[in-house]
PDB file of N, CA and C in Angstrom:
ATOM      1  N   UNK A   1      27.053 -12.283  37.046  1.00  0.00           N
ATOM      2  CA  UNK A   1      27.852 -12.545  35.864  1.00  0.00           C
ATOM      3  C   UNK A   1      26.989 -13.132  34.746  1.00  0.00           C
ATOM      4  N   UNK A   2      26.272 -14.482  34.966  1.00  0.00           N
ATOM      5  CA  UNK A   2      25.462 -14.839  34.083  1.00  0.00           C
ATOM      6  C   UNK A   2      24.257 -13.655  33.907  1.00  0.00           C
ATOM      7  N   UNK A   3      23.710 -12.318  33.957  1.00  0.00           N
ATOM      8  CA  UNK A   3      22.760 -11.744  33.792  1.00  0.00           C
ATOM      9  C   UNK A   3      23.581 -10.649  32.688  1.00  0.00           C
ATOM     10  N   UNK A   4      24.890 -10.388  33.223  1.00  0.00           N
ATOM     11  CA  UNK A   4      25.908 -10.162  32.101  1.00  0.00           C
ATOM     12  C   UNK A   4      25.692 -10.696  29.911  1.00  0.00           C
ATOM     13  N   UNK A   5      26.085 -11.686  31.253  1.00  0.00           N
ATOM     14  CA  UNK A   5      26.035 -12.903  29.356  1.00  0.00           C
ATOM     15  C   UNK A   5      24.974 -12.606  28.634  1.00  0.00           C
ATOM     16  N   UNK A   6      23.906 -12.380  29.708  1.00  0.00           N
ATOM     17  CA  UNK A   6      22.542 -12.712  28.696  1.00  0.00           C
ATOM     18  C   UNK A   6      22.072 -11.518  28.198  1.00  0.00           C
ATOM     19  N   UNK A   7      22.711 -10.219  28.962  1.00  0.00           N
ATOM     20  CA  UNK A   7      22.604  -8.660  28.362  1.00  0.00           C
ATOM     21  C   UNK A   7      22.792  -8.805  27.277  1.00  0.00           C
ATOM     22  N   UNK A   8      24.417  -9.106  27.069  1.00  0.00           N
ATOM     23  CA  UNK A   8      25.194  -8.858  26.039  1.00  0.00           C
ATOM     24  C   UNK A   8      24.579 -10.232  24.962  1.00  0.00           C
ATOM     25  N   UNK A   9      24.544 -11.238  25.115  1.00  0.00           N
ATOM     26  CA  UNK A   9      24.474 -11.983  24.279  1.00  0.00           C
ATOM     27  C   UNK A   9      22.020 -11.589  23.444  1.00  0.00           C
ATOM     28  N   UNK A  10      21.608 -10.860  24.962  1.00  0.00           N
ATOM     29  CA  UNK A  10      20.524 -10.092  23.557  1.00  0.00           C
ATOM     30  C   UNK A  10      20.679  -8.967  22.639  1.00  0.00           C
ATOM     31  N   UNK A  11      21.390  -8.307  23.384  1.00  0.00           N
ATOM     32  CA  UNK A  11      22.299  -7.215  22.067  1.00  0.00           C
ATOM     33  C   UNK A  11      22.849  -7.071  21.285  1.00  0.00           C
ATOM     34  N   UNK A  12      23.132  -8.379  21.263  1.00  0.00           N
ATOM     35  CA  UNK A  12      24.479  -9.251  19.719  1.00  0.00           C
ATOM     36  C   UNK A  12      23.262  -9.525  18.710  1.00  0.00           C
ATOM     37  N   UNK A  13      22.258  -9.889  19.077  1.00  0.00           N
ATOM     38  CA  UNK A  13      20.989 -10.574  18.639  1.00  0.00           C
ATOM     39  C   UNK A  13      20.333  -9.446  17.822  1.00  0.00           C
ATOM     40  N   UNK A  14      20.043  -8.461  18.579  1.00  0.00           N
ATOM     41  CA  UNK A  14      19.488  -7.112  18.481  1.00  0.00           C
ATOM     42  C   UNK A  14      20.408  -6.358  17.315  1.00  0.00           C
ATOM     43  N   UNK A  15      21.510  -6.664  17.689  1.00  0.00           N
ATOM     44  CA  UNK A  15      22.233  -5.638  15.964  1.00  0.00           C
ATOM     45  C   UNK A  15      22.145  -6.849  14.924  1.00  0.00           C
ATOM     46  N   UNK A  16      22.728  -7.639  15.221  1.00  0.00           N
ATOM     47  CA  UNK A  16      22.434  -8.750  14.036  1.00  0.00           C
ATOM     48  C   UNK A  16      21.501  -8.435  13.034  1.00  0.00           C
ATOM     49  N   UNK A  17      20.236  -8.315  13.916  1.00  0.00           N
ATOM     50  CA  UNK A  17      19.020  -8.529  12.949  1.00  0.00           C
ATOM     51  C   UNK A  17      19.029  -7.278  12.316  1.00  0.00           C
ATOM     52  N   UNK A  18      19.436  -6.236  13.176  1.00  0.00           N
ATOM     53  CA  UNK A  18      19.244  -4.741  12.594  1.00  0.00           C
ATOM     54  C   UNK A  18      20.207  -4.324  11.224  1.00  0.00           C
ATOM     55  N   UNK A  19      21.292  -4.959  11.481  1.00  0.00           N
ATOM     56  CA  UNK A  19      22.001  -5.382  10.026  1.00  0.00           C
ATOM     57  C   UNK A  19      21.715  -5.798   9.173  1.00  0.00           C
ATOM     58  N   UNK A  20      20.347  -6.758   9.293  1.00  0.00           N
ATOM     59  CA  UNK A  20      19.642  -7.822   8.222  1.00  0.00           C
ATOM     60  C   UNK A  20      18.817  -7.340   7.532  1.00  0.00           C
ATOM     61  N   UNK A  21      18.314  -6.262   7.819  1.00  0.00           N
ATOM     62  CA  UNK A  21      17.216  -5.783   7.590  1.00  0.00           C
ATOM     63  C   UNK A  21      17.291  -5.048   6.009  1.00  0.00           C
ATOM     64  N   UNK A  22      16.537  -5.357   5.169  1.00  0.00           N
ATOM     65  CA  UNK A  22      16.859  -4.848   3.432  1.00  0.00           C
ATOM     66  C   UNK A  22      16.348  -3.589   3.526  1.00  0.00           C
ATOM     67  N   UNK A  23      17.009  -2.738   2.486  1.00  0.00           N
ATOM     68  CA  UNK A  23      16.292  -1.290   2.309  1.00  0.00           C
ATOM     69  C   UNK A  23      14.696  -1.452   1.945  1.00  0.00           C
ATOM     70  N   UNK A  24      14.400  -0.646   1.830  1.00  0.00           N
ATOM     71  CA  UNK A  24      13.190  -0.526   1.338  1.00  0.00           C
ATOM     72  C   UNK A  24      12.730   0.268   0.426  1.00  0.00           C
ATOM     73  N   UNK A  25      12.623   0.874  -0.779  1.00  0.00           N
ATOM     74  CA  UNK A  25      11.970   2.111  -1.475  1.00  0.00           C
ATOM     75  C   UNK A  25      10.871   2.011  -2.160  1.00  0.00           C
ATOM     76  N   UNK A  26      10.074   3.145  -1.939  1.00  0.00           N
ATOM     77  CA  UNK A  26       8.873   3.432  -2.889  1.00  0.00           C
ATOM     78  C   UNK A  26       9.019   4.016  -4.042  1.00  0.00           C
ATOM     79  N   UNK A  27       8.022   3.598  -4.969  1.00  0.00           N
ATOM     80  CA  UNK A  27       8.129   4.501  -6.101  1.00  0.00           C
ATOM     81  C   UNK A  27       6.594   4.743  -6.920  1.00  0.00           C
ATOM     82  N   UNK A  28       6.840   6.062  -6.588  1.00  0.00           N
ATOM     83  CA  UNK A  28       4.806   6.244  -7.363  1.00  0.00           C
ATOM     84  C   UNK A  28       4.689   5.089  -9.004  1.00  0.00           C
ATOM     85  N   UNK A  29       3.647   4.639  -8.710  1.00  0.00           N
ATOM     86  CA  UNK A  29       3.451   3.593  -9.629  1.00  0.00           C
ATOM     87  C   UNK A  29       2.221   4.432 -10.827  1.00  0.00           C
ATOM     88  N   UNK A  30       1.379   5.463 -10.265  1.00  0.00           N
ATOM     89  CA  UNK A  30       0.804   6.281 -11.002  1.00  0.00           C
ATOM     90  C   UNK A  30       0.057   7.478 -10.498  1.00  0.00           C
ATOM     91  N   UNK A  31       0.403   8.569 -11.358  1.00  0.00           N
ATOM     92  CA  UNK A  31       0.559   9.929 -11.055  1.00  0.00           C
ATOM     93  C   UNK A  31      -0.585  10.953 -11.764  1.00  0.00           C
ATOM     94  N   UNK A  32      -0.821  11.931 -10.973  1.00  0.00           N
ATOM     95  CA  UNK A  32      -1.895  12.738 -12.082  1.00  0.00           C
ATOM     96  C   UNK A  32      -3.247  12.494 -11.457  1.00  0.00           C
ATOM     97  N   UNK A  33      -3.578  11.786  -9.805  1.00  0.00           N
ATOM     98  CA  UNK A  33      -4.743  11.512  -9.911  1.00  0.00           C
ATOM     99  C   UNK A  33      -5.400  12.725  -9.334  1.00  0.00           C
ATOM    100  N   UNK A  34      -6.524  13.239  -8.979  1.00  0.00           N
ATOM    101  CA  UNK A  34      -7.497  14.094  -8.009  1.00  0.00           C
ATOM    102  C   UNK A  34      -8.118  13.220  -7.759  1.00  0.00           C
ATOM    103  N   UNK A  35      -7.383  13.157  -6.248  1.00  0.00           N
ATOM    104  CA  UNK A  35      -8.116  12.586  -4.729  1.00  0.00           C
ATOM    105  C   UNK A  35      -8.897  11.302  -5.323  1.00  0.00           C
ATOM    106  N   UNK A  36      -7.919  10.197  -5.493  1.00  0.00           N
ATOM    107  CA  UNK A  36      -8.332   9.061  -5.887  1.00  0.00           C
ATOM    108  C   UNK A  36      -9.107   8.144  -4.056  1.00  0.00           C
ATOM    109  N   UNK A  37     -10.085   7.482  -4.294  1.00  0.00           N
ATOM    110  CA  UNK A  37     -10.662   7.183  -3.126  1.00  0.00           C
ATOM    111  C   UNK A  37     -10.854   5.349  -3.356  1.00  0.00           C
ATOM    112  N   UNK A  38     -10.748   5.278  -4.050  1.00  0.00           N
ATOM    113  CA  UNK A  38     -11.188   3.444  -4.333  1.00  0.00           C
ATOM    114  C   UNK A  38     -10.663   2.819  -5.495  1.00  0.00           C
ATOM    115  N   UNK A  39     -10.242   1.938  -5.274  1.00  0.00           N
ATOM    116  CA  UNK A  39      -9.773   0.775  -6.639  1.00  0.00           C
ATOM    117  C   UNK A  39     -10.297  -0.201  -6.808  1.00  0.00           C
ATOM    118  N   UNK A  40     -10.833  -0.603  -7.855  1.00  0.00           N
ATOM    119  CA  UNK A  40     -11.410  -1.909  -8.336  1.00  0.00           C
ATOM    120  C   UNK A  40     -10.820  -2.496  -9.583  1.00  0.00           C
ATOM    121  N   UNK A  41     -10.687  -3.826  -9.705  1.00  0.00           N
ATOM    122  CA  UNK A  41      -9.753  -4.569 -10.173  1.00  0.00           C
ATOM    123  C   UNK A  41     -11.078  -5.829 -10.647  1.00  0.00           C
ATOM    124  N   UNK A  42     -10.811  -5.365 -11.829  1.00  0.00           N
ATOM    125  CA  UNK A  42     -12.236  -6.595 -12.722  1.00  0.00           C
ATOM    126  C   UNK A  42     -12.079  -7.708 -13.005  1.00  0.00           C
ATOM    127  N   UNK A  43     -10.583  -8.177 -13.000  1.00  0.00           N
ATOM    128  CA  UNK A  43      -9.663  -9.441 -12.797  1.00  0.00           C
ATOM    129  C   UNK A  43      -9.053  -9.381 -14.796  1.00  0.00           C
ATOM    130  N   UNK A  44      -9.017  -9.003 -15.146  1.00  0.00           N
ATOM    131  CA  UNK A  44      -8.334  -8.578 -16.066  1.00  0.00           C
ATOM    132  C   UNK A  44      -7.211  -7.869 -16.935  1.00  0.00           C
ATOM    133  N   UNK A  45      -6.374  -7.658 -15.668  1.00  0.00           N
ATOM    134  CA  UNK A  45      -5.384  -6.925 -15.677  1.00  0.00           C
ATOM    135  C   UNK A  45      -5.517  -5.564 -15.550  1.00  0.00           C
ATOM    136  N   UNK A  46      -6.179  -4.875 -16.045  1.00  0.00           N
ATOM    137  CA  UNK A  46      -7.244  -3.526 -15.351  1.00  0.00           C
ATOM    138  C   UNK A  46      -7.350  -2.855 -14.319  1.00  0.00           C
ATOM    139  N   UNK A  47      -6.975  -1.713 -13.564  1.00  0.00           N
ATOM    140  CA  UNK A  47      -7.302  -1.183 -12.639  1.00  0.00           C
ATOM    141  C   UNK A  47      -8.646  -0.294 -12.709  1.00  0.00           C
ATOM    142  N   UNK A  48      -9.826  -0.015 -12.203  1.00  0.00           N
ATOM    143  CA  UNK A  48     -10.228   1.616 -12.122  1.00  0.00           C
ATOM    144  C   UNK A  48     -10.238   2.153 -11.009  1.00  0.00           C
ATOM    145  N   UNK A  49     -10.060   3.528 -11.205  1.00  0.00           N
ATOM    146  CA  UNK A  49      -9.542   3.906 -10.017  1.00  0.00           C
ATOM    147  C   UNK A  49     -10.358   5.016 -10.180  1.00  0.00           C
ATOM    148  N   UNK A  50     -11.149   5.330  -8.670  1.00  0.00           N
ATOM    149  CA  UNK A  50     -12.285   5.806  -8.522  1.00  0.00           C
ATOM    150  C   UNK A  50     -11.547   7.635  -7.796  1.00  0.00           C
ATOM    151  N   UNK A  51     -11.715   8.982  -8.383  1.00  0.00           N
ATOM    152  CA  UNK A  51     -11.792   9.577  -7.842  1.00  0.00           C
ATOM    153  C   UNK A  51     -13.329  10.422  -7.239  1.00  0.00           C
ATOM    154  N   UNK A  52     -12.989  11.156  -6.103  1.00  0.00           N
ATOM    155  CA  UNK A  52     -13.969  11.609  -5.624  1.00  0.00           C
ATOM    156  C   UNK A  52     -14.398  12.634  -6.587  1.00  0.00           C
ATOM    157  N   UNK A  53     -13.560  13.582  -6.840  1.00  0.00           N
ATOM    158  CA  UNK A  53     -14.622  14.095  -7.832  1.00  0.00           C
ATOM    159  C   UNK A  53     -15.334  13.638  -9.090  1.00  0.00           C
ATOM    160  N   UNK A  54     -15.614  12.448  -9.371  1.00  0.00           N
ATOM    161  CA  UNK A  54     -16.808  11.466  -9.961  1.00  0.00           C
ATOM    162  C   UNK A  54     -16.309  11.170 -11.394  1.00  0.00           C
ATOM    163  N   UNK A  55     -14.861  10.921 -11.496  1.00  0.00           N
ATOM    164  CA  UNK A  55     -14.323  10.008 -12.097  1.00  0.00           C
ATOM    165  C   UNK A  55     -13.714   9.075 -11.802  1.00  0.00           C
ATOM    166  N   UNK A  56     -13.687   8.300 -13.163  1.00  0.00           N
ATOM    167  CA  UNK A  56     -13.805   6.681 -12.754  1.00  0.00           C
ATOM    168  C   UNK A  56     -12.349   6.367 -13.987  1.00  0.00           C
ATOM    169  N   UNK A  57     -11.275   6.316 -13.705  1.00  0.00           N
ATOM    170  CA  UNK A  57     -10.347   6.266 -14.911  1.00  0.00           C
ATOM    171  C   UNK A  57      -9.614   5.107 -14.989  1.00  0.00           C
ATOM    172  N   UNK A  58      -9.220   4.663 -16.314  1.00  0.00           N
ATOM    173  CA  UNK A  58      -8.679   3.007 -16.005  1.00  0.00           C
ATOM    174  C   UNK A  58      -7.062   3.124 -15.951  1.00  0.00           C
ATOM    175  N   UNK A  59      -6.383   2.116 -15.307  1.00  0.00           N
ATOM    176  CA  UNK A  59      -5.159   2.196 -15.700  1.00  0.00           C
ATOM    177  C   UNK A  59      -4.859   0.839 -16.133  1.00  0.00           C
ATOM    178  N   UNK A  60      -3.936   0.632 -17.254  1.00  0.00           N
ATOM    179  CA  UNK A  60      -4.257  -0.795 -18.188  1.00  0.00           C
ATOM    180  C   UNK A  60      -2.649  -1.618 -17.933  1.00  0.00           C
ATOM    181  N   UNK A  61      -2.008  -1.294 -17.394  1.00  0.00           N
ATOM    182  CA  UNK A  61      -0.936  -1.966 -16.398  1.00  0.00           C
ATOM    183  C   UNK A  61       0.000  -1.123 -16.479  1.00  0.00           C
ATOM    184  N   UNK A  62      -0.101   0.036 -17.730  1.00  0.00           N
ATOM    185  CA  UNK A  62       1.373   0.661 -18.085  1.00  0.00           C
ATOM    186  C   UNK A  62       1.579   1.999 -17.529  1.00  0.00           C
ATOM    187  N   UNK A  63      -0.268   2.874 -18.155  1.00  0.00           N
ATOM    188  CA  UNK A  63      -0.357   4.157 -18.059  1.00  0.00           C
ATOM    189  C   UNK A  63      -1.582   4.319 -17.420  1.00  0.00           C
ATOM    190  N   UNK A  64      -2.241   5.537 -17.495  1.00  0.00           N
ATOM    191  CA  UNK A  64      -3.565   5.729 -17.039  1.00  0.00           C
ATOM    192  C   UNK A  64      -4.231   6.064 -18.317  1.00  0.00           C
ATOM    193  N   UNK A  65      -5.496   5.363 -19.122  1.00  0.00           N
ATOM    194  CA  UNK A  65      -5.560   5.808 -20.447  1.00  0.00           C
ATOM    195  C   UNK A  65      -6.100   7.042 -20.149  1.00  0.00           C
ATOM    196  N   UNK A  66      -6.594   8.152 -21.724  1.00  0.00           N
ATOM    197  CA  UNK A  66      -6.617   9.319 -21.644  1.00  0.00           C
ATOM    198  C   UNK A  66      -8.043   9.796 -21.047  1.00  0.00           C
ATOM    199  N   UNK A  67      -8.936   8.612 -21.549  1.00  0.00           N
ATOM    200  CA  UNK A  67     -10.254   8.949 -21.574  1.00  0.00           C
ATOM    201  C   UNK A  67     -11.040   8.313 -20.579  1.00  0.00           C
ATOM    202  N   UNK A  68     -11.588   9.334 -19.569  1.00  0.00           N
ATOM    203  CA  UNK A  68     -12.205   8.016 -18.493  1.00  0.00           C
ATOM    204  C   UNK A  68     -12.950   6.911 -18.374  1.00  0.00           C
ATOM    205  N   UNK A  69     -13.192   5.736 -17.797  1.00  0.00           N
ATOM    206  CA  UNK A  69     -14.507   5.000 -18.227  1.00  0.00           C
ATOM    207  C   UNK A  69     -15.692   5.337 -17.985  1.00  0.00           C
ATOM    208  N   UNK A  70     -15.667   6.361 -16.840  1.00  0.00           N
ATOM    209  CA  UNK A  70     -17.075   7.473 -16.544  1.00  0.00           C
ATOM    210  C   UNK A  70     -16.621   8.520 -16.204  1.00  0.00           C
ATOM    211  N   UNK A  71     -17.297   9.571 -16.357  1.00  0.00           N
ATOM    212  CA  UNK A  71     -16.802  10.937 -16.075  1.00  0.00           C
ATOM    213  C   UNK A  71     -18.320  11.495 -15.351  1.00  0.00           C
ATOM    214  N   UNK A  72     -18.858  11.642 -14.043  1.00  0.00           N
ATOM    215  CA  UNK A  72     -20.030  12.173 -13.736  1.00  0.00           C
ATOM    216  C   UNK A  72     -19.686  13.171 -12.607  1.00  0.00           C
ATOM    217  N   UNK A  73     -18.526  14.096 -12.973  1.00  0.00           N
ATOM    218  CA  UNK A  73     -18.170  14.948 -12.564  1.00  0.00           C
ATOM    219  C   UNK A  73     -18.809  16.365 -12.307  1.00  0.00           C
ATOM    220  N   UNK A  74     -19.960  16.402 -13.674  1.00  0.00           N
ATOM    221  CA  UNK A  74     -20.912  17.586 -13.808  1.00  0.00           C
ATOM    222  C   UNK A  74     -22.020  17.072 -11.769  1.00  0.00           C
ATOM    223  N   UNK A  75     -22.238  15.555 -11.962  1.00  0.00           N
ATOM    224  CA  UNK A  75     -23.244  15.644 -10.739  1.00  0.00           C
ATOM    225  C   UNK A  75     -22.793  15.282  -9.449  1.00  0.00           C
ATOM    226  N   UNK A  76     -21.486  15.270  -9.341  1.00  0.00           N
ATOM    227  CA  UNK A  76     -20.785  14.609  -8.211  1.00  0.00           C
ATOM    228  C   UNK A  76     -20.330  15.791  -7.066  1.00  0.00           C
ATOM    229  N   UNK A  77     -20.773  16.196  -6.231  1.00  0.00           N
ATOM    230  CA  UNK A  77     -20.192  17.209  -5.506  1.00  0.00           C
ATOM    231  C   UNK A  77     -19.341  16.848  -4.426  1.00  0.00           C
ATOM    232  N   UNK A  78     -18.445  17.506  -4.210  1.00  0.00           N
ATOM    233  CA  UNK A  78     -17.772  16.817  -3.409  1.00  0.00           C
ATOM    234  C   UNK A  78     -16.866  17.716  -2.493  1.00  0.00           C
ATOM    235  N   UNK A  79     -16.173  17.169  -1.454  1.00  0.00           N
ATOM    236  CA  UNK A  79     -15.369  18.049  -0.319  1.00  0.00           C
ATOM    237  C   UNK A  79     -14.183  17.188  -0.094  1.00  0.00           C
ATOM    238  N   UNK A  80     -12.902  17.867  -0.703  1.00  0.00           N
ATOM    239  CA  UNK A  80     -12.206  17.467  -0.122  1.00  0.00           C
ATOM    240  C   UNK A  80     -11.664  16.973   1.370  1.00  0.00           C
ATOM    241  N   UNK A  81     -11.787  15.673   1.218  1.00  0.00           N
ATOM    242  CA  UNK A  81     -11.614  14.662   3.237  1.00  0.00           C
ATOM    243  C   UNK A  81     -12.678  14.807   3.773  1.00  0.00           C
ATOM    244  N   UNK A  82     -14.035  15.322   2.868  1.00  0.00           N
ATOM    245  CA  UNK A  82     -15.051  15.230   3.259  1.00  0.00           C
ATOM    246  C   UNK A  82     -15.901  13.633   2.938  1.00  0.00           C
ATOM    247  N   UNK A  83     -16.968  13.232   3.207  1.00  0.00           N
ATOM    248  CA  UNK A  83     -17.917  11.690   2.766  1.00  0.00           C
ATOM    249  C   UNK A  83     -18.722  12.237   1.524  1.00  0.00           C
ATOM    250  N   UNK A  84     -18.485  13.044   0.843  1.00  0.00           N
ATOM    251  CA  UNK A  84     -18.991  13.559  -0.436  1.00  0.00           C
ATOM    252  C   UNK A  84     -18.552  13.111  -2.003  1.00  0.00           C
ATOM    253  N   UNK A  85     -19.612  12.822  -2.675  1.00  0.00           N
ATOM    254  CA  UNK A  85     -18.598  12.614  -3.770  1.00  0.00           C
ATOM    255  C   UNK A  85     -18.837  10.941  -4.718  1.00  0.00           C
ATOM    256  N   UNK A  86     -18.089  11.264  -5.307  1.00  0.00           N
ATOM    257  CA  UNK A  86     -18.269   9.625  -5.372  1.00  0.00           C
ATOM    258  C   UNK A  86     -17.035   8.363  -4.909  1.00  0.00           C
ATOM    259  N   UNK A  87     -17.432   7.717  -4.052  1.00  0.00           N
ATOM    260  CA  UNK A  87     -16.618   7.231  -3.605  1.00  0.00           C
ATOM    261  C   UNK A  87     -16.432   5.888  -3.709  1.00  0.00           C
ATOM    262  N   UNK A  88     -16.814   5.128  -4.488  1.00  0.00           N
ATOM    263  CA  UNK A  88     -16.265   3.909  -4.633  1.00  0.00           C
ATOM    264  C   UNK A  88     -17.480   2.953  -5.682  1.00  0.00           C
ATOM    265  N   UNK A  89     -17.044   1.893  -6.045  1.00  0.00           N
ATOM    266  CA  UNK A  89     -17.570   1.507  -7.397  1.00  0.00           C
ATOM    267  C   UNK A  89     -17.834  -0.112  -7.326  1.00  0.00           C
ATOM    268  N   UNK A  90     -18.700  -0.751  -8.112  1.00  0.00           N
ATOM    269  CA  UNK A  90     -18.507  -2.696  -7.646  1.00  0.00           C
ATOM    270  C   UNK A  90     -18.803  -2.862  -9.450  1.00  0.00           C
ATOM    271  N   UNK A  91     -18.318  -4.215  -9.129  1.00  0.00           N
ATOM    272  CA  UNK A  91     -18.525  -4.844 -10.842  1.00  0.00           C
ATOM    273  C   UNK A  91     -19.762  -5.873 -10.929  1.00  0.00           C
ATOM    274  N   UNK A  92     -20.173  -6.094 -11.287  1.00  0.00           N
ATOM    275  CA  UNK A  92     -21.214  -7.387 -11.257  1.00  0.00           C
ATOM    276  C   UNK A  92     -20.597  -8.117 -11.222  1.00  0.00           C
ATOM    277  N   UNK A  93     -21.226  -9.437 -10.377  1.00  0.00           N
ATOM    278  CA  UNK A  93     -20.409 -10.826 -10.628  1.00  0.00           C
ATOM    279  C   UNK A  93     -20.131 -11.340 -12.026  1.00  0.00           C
ATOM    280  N   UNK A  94     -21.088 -10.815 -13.048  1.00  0.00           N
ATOM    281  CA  UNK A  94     -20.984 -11.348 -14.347  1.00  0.00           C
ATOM    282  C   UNK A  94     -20.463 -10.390 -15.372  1.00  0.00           C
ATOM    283  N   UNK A  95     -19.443  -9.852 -15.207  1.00  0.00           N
ATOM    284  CA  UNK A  95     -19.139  -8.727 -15.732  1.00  0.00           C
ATOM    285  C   UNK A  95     -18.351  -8.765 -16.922  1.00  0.00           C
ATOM    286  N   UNK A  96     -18.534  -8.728 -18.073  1.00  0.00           N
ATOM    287  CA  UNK A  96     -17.810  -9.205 -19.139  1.00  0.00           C
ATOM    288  C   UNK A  96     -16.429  -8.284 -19.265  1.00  0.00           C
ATOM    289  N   UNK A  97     -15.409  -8.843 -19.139  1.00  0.00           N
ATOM    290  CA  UNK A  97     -13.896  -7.758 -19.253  1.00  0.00           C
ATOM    291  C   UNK A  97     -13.672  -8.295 -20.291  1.00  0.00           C
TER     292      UNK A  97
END
Protein backbone atom coordinates (compact mmCIF):
# COMPACT_ATOMS: atom_id res chain seq x y z
CA UNK A 1 0.00 0.00 0.00
CA UNK A 2 2.62 2.48 1.06
CA UNK A 3 4.70 1.71 -2.42
CA UNK A 4 1.20 2.73 -3.83
CA UNK A 5 1.37 6.25 -2.20
CA UNK A 6 4.71 6.83 -3.27
CA UNK A 7 3.90 5.76 -7.11
CA UNK A 8 1.22 7.99 -7.20
CA UNK A 9 2.36 10.72 -5.05
CA UNK A 10 5.84 10.78 -7.80
CA UNK A 11 3.47 11.18 -10.61
CA UNK A 12 1.52 14.06 -9.10
CA UNK A 13 5.10 15.56 -8.91
CA UNK A 14 5.94 14.54 -12.45
CA UNK A 15 2.80 16.37 -14.12
CA UNK A 16 3.02 19.25 -11.86
CA UNK A 17 6.25 20.22 -13.09
CA UNK A 18 5.32 19.26 -16.66
CA UNK A 19 2.54 21.86 -16.39
CA UNK A 20 5.16 24.41 -15.20
CA UNK A 21 7.13 24.33 -17.76
CA UNK A 22 7.00 27.92 -20.09
CA UNK A 23 6.84 27.76 -23.85
CA UNK A 24 9.67 28.43 -25.48
CA UNK A 25 10.19 30.18 -29.09
CA UNK A 26 12.88 31.08 -31.38
CA UNK A 27 13.19 33.74 -33.59
CA UNK A 28 16.04 34.36 -36.26
CA UNK A 29 17.68 37.40 -34.84
CA UNK A 30 19.69 37.79 -38.29
CA UNK A 31 19.27 36.60 -41.72
CA UNK A 32 21.10 36.62 -45.13
CA UNK A 33 24.27 35.02 -43.83
CA UNK A 34 26.65 32.37 -46.10
CA UNK A 35 27.77 29.81 -43.74
CA UNK A 36 28.53 32.11 -40.91
CA UNK A 37 31.36 30.18 -38.71
CA UNK A 38 32.46 32.60 -35.77
CA UNK A 39 31.38 35.67 -33.80
CA UNK A 40 33.34 38.20 -32.21
CA UNK A 41 32.05 40.82 -30.06
CA UNK A 42 34.66 43.93 -29.52
CA UNK A 43 32.64 44.96 -26.42
CA UNK A 44 30.94 47.72 -28.06
CA UNK A 45 27.78 46.76 -28.88
CA UNK A 46 29.02 45.31 -32.26
CA UNK A 47 28.86 41.96 -33.53
CA UNK A 48 31.27 40.54 -36.50
CA UNK A 49 30.34 37.77 -37.78
CA UNK A 50 32.80 35.73 -39.56
CA UNK A 51 31.69 33.80 -42.72
CA UNK A 52 33.62 31.04 -44.27
CA UNK A 53 33.66 32.27 -47.43
CA UNK A 54 36.11 35.18 -46.14
CA UNK A 55 33.78 37.67 -45.03
CA UNK A 56 33.82 39.42 -42.08
CA UNK A 57 30.34 41.56 -41.75
CA UNK A 58 29.21 43.69 -38.79
CA UNK A 59 25.92 43.66 -37.25
CA UNK A 60 25.39 47.01 -35.15
CA UNK A 61 22.48 45.70 -32.83
CA UNK A 62 19.62 46.37 -35.37
CA UNK A 63 20.69 45.16 -38.92
CA UNK A 64 23.63 43.69 -40.65
CA UNK A 65 25.32 46.88 -42.25
CA UNK A 66 25.64 46.81 -46.09
CA UNK A 67 29.28 46.90 -46.44
CA UNK A 68 31.59 44.34 -44.92
CA UNK A 69 34.40 45.15 -42.50
CA UNK A 70 36.61 42.74 -44.71
CA UNK A 71 35.75 41.11 -47.70
CA UNK A 72 38.87 38.51 -48.68
CA UNK A 73 36.63 36.45 -50.49
CA UNK A 74 38.76 36.73 -53.87
CA UNK A 75 41.62 34.54 -51.50
CA UNK A 76 39.58 32.50 -49.22
CA UNK A 77 38.73 29.06 -50.60
CA UNK A 78 36.58 27.20 -49.07
CA UNK A 79 34.24 23.86 -48.70
CA UNK A 80 31.25 23.85 -47.49
CA UNK A 81 31.42 21.65 -43.66
CA UNK A 82 34.69 21.46 -44.84
CA UNK A 83 38.10 23.16 -42.30
CA UNK A 84 38.58 25.54 -45.30
CA UNK A 85 38.12 28.99 -45.47
CA UNK A 86 38.22 31.52 -43.19
CA UNK A 87 37.16 30.66 -40.07
CA UNK A 88 37.33 32.76 -37.28
CA UNK A 89 38.84 36.20 -36.24
CA UNK A 90 40.49 37.88 -32.63
CA UNK A 91 40.66 41.62 -31.73
CA UNK A 92 43.72 42.90 -30.04
CA UNK A 93 43.59 43.48 -26.50
CA UNK A 94 43.98 47.16 -27.38
CA UNK A 95 41.60 47.55 -29.90
CA UNK A 96 40.12 50.90 -30.34
CA UNK A 97 36.02 50.48 -30.96
Amino acid sequence: MKKNYTILLALFFLFIKTIAQPTIGFQPLITGLSVPVDIVAPGDGRLFIVEQNGKIKVWNGTSVLATPFLDASAIATYDVGGERGLLSMAFHPNYAT
